[in-house]
Coordinates of C-alpha atoms in Angstrom, one line a residue:
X1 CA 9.4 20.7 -5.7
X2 CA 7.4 23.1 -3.7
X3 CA 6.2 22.9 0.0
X4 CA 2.5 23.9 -1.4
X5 CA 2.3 21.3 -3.6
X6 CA 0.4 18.3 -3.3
X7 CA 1.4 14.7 -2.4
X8 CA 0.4 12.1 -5.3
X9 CA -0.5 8.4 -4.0
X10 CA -1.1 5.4 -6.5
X11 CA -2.2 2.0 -6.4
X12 CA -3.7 -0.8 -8.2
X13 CA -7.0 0.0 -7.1
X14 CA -8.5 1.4 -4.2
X15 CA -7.0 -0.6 -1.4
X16 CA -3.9 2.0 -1.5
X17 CA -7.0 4.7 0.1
X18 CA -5.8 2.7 4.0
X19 CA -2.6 4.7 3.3
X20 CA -4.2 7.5 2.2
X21 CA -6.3 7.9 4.9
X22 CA -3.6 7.2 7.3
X23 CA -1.5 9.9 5.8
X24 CA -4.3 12.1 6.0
X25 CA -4.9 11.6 9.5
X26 CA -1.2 12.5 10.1
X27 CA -0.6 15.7 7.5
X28 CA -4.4 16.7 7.6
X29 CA -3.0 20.0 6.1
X30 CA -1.3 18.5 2.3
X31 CA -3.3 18.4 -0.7
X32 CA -3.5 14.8 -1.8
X33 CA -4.1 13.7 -5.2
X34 CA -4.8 9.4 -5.4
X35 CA -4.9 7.8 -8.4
X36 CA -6.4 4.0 -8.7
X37 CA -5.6 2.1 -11.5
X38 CA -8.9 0.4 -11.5
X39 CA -8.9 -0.5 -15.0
X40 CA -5.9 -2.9 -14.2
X41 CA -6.6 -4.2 -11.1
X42 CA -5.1 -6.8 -9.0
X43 CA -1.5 -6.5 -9.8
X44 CA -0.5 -9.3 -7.9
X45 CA -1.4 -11.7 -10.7
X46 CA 0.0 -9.4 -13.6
X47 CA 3.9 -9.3 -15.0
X48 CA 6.4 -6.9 -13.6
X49 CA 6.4 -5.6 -17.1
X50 CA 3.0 -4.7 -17.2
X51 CA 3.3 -3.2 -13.6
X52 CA 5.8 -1.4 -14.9
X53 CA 4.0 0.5 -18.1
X54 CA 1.2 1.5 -15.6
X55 CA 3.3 2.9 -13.0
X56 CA 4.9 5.0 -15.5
X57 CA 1.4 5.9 -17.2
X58 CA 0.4 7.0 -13.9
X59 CA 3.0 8.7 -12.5
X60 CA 3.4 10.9 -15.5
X61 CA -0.4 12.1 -14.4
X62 CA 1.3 12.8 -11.0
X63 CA 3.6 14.6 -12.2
X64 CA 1.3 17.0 -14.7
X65 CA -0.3 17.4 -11.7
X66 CA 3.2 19.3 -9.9
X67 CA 3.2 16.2 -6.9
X68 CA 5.5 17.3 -4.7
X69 CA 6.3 13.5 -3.7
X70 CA 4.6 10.0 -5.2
X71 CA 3.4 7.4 -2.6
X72 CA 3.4 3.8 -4.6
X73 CA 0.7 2.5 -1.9
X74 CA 0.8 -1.1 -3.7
X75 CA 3.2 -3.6 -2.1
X76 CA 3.0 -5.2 -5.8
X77 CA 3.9 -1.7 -7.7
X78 CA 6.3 -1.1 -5.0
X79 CA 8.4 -4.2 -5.6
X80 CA 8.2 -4.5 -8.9
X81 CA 8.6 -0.9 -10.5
X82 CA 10.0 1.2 -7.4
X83 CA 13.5 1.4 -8.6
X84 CA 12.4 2.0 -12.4
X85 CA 10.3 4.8 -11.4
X86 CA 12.9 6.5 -8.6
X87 CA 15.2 6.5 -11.6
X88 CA 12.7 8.1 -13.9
X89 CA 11.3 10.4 -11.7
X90 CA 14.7 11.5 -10.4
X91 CA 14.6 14.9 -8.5
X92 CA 11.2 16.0 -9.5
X93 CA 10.0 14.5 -6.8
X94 CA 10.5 11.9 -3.8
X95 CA 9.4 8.9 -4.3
X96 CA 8.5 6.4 -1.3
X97 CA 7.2 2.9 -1.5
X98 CA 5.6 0.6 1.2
X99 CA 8.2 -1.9 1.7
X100 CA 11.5 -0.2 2.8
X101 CA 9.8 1.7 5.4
X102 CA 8.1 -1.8 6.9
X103 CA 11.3 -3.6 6.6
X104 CA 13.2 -0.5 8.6
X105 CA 10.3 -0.6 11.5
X106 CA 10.9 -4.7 11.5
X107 CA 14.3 -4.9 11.3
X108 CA 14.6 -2.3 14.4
X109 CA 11.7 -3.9 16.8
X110 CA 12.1 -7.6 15.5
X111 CA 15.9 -8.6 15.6
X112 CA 16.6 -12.4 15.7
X113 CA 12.8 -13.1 15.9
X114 CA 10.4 -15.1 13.5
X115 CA 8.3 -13.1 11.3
X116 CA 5.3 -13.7 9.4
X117 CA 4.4 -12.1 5.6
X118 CA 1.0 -12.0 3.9
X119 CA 0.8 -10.6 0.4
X120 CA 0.0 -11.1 -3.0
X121 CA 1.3 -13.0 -5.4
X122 CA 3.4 -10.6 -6.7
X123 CA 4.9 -9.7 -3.6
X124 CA 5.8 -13.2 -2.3
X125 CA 7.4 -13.9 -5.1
X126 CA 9.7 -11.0 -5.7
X127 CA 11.3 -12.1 -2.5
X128 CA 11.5 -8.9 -2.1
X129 CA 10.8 -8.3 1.8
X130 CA 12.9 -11.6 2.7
X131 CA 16.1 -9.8 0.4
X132 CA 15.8 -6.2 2.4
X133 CA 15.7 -8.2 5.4
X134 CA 18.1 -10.5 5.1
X135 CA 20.9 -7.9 3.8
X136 CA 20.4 -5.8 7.0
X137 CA 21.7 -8.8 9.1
X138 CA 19.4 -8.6 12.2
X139 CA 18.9 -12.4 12.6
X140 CA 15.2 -12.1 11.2
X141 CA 13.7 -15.2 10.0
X142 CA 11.0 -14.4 7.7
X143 CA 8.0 -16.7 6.9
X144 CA 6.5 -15.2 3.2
X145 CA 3.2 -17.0 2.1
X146 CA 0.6 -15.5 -0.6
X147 CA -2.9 -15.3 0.4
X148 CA -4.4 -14.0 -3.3
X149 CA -7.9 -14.5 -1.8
X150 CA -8.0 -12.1 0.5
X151 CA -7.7 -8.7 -1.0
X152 CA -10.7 -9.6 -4.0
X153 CA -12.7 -10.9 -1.0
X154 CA -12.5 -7.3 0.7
X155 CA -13.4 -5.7 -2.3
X156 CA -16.4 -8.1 -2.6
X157 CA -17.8 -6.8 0.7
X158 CA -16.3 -9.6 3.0
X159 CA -14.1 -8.2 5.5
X160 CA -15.6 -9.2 8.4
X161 CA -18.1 -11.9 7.2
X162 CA -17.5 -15.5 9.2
X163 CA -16.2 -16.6 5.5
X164 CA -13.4 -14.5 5.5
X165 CA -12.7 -15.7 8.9
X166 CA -12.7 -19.3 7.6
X167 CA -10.2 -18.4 5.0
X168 CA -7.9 -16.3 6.9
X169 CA -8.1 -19.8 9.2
X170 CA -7.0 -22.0 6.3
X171 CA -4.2 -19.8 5.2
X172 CA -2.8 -18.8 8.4
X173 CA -2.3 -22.1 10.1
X174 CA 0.0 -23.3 7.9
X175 CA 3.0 -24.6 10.0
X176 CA 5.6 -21.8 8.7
X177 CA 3.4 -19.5 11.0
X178 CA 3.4 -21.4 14.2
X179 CA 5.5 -19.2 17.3
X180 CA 5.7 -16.1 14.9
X181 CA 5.6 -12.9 17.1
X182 CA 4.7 -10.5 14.3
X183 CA 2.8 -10.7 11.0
X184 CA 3.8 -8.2 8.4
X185 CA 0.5 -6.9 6.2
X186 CA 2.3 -6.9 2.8
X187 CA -1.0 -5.6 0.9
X188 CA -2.9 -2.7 1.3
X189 CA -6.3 -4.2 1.5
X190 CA -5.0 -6.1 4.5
X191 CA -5.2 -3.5 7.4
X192 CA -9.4 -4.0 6.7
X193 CA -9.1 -7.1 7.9
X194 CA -6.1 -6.5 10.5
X195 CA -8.9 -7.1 13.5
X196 CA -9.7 -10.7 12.5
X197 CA -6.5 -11.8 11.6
X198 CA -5.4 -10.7 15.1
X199 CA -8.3 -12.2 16.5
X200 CA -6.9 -16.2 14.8
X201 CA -3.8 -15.8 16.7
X202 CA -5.7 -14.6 20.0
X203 CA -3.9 -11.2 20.3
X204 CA -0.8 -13.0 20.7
X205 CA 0.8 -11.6 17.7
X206 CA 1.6 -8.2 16.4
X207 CA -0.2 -7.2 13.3
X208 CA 2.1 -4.8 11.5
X209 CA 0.1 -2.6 8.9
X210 CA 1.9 -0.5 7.0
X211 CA 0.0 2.5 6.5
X212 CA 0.1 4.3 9.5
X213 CA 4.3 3.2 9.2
X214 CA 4.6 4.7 6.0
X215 CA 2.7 7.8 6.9
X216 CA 5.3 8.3 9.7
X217 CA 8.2 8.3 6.7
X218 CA 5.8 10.5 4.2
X219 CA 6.1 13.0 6.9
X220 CA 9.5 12.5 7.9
X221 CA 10.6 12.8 4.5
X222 CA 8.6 16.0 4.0
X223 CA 10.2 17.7 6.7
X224 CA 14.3 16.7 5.7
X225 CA 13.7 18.2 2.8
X226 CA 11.8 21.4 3.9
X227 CA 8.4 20.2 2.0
X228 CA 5.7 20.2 4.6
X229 CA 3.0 22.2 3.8
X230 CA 2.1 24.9 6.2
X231 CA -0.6 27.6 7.1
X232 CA -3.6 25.6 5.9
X233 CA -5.8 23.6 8.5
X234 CA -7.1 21.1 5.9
X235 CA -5.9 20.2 2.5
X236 CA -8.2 19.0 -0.7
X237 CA -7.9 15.7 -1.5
X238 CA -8.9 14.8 -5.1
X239 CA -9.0 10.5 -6.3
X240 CA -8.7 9.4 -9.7
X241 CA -9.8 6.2 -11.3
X242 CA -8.5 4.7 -14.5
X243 CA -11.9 3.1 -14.8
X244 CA -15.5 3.6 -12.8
X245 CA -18.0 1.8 -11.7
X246 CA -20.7 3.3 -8.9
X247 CA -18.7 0.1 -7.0
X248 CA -15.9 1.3 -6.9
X249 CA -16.9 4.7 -5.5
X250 CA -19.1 2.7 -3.1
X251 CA -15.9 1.4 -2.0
X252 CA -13.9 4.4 -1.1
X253 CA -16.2 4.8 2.2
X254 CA -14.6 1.5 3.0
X255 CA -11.2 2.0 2.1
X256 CA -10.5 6.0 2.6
X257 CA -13.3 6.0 5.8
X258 CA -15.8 9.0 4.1
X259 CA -17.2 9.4 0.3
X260 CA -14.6 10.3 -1.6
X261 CA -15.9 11.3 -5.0
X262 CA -13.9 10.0 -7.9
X263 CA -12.9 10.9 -11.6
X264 CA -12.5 9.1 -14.7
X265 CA -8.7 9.3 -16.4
X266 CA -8.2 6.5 -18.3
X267 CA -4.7 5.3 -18.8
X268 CA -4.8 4.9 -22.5
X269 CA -7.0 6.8 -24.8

């Protein structure tokens, strides 16, 4: 690993582009390689097996590509293939998902208080946020529901339209919600809708989103093992897409905030 090389980030799609703009924000000097797996998108509805084989398909490109550290920006990718691919990847280069820094920021503002989770499908069901929490013994009472229309909503164009209001409404009043003081964004899509969902509990609850979170650890992690890059005022960010569509690149100015122009590497040839 080298301090000049660049910081890989993956997702299913392009939803994982909130963390990469928030990492960018935060390290505008790194190089930053993204690679979306839009060929395979949503994982929240596919196996963990399957989640599995793409992750490794796609962090092999990472690592051709000399990635000093690999971001798995998918709360779906992170629970189901984070500990094969730590293990495969070993010391070639960090590897950091999206839940273990949320559960760390929860479990140290949020002791003995109710807690909300919004995901995918995937997600929910791995238990996997209610296990992390639960073993650190903080009194955290965790409320986990999937809301799998939300993120194919976003990428439709609706964040923001009264009808993804109206859904957010039926979801979120479910009664494992009611005196919750923080809601955890357990998808990446999520923080594109972070305003309205605050907005149905009246700014009464915290909206957690975890990109800007884990950017904070991306950094910290660079800088324990002497990795930041240094000397350069802006880095070169290059995306990847396992399948395109002019949508999908439409999209980026969405997701990533500016038109990120984006190359075709399919998975499997």
């Amino acid at each position: 690993m080298q301090a000049n090389a660049p910081i890989g980030i993956f997702d299913s799609g392009i939803g994982g582009l909130t963390v990469t703009r928030a990492i960018r924000r935060l390290l505008p000097q790194e190089d930053i390689i993204y690679f979306g797996d839009t060929a395979h998108m949503p994982y929240g509805d596919k196996s963990t097996e399957a989640i599995q084989a793409y992750s490794i398909k796609i962090v092999n490109f990472l690592l051709s590509q000399e990635c000093k550290a690999i971001v798995i920006a998918c709360n779906s990718a992170s629970s189901a293939a984070y500990k094969l691919l730590r293990e495969y990847v070993g010391n070639r280069a960090l590897v950091i998902n999206v839940i273990d820094p949320m559960v760390e920021y929860v479990a140290t503002h949020y002791a003995g208080k109710k807690v909300g989770l919004i995901g995918t499908k995937q997600t929910v069901r791995s238990n996997v946020y209610k296990k992390k929490i639960d073993d650190l013994r903080k009194g955290i009472q965790l409320q986990a529901m999937a809301t799998p229309l939300l993120a194919p909503m976003i990428e439709e164009g609706y964040a923001g339209h009264p009808i993804m209001a109206q859904v957010i409404g039926d979801y979120l009043q479910k009664a494992a919600f009611e005196d919750i003081e923080a809601l955890i964004l357990g998808c990446t899509h999520y923080p594109l809708i972070k305003e309205m969902i605050s907005n149905y509990f009246e700014n009464k609850v915290a909206i957690l989103d975890s990109s800007e979170i884990v950017a904070k650890t991306v950094k910290q992690k660079l800088a324990s093992f002497g990795l930041e890059k240094t000397g350069a005022l802006s880095g070169e960010a290059q995306f990847f897409v396992s399948d395109y569509t002019p949508a999908f690149e439409e999209m980026t100015d969405i997701f990533f905030g500016e038109h990120a122009k984006l190359k075709l590497y399919p998975l499997w040839e």
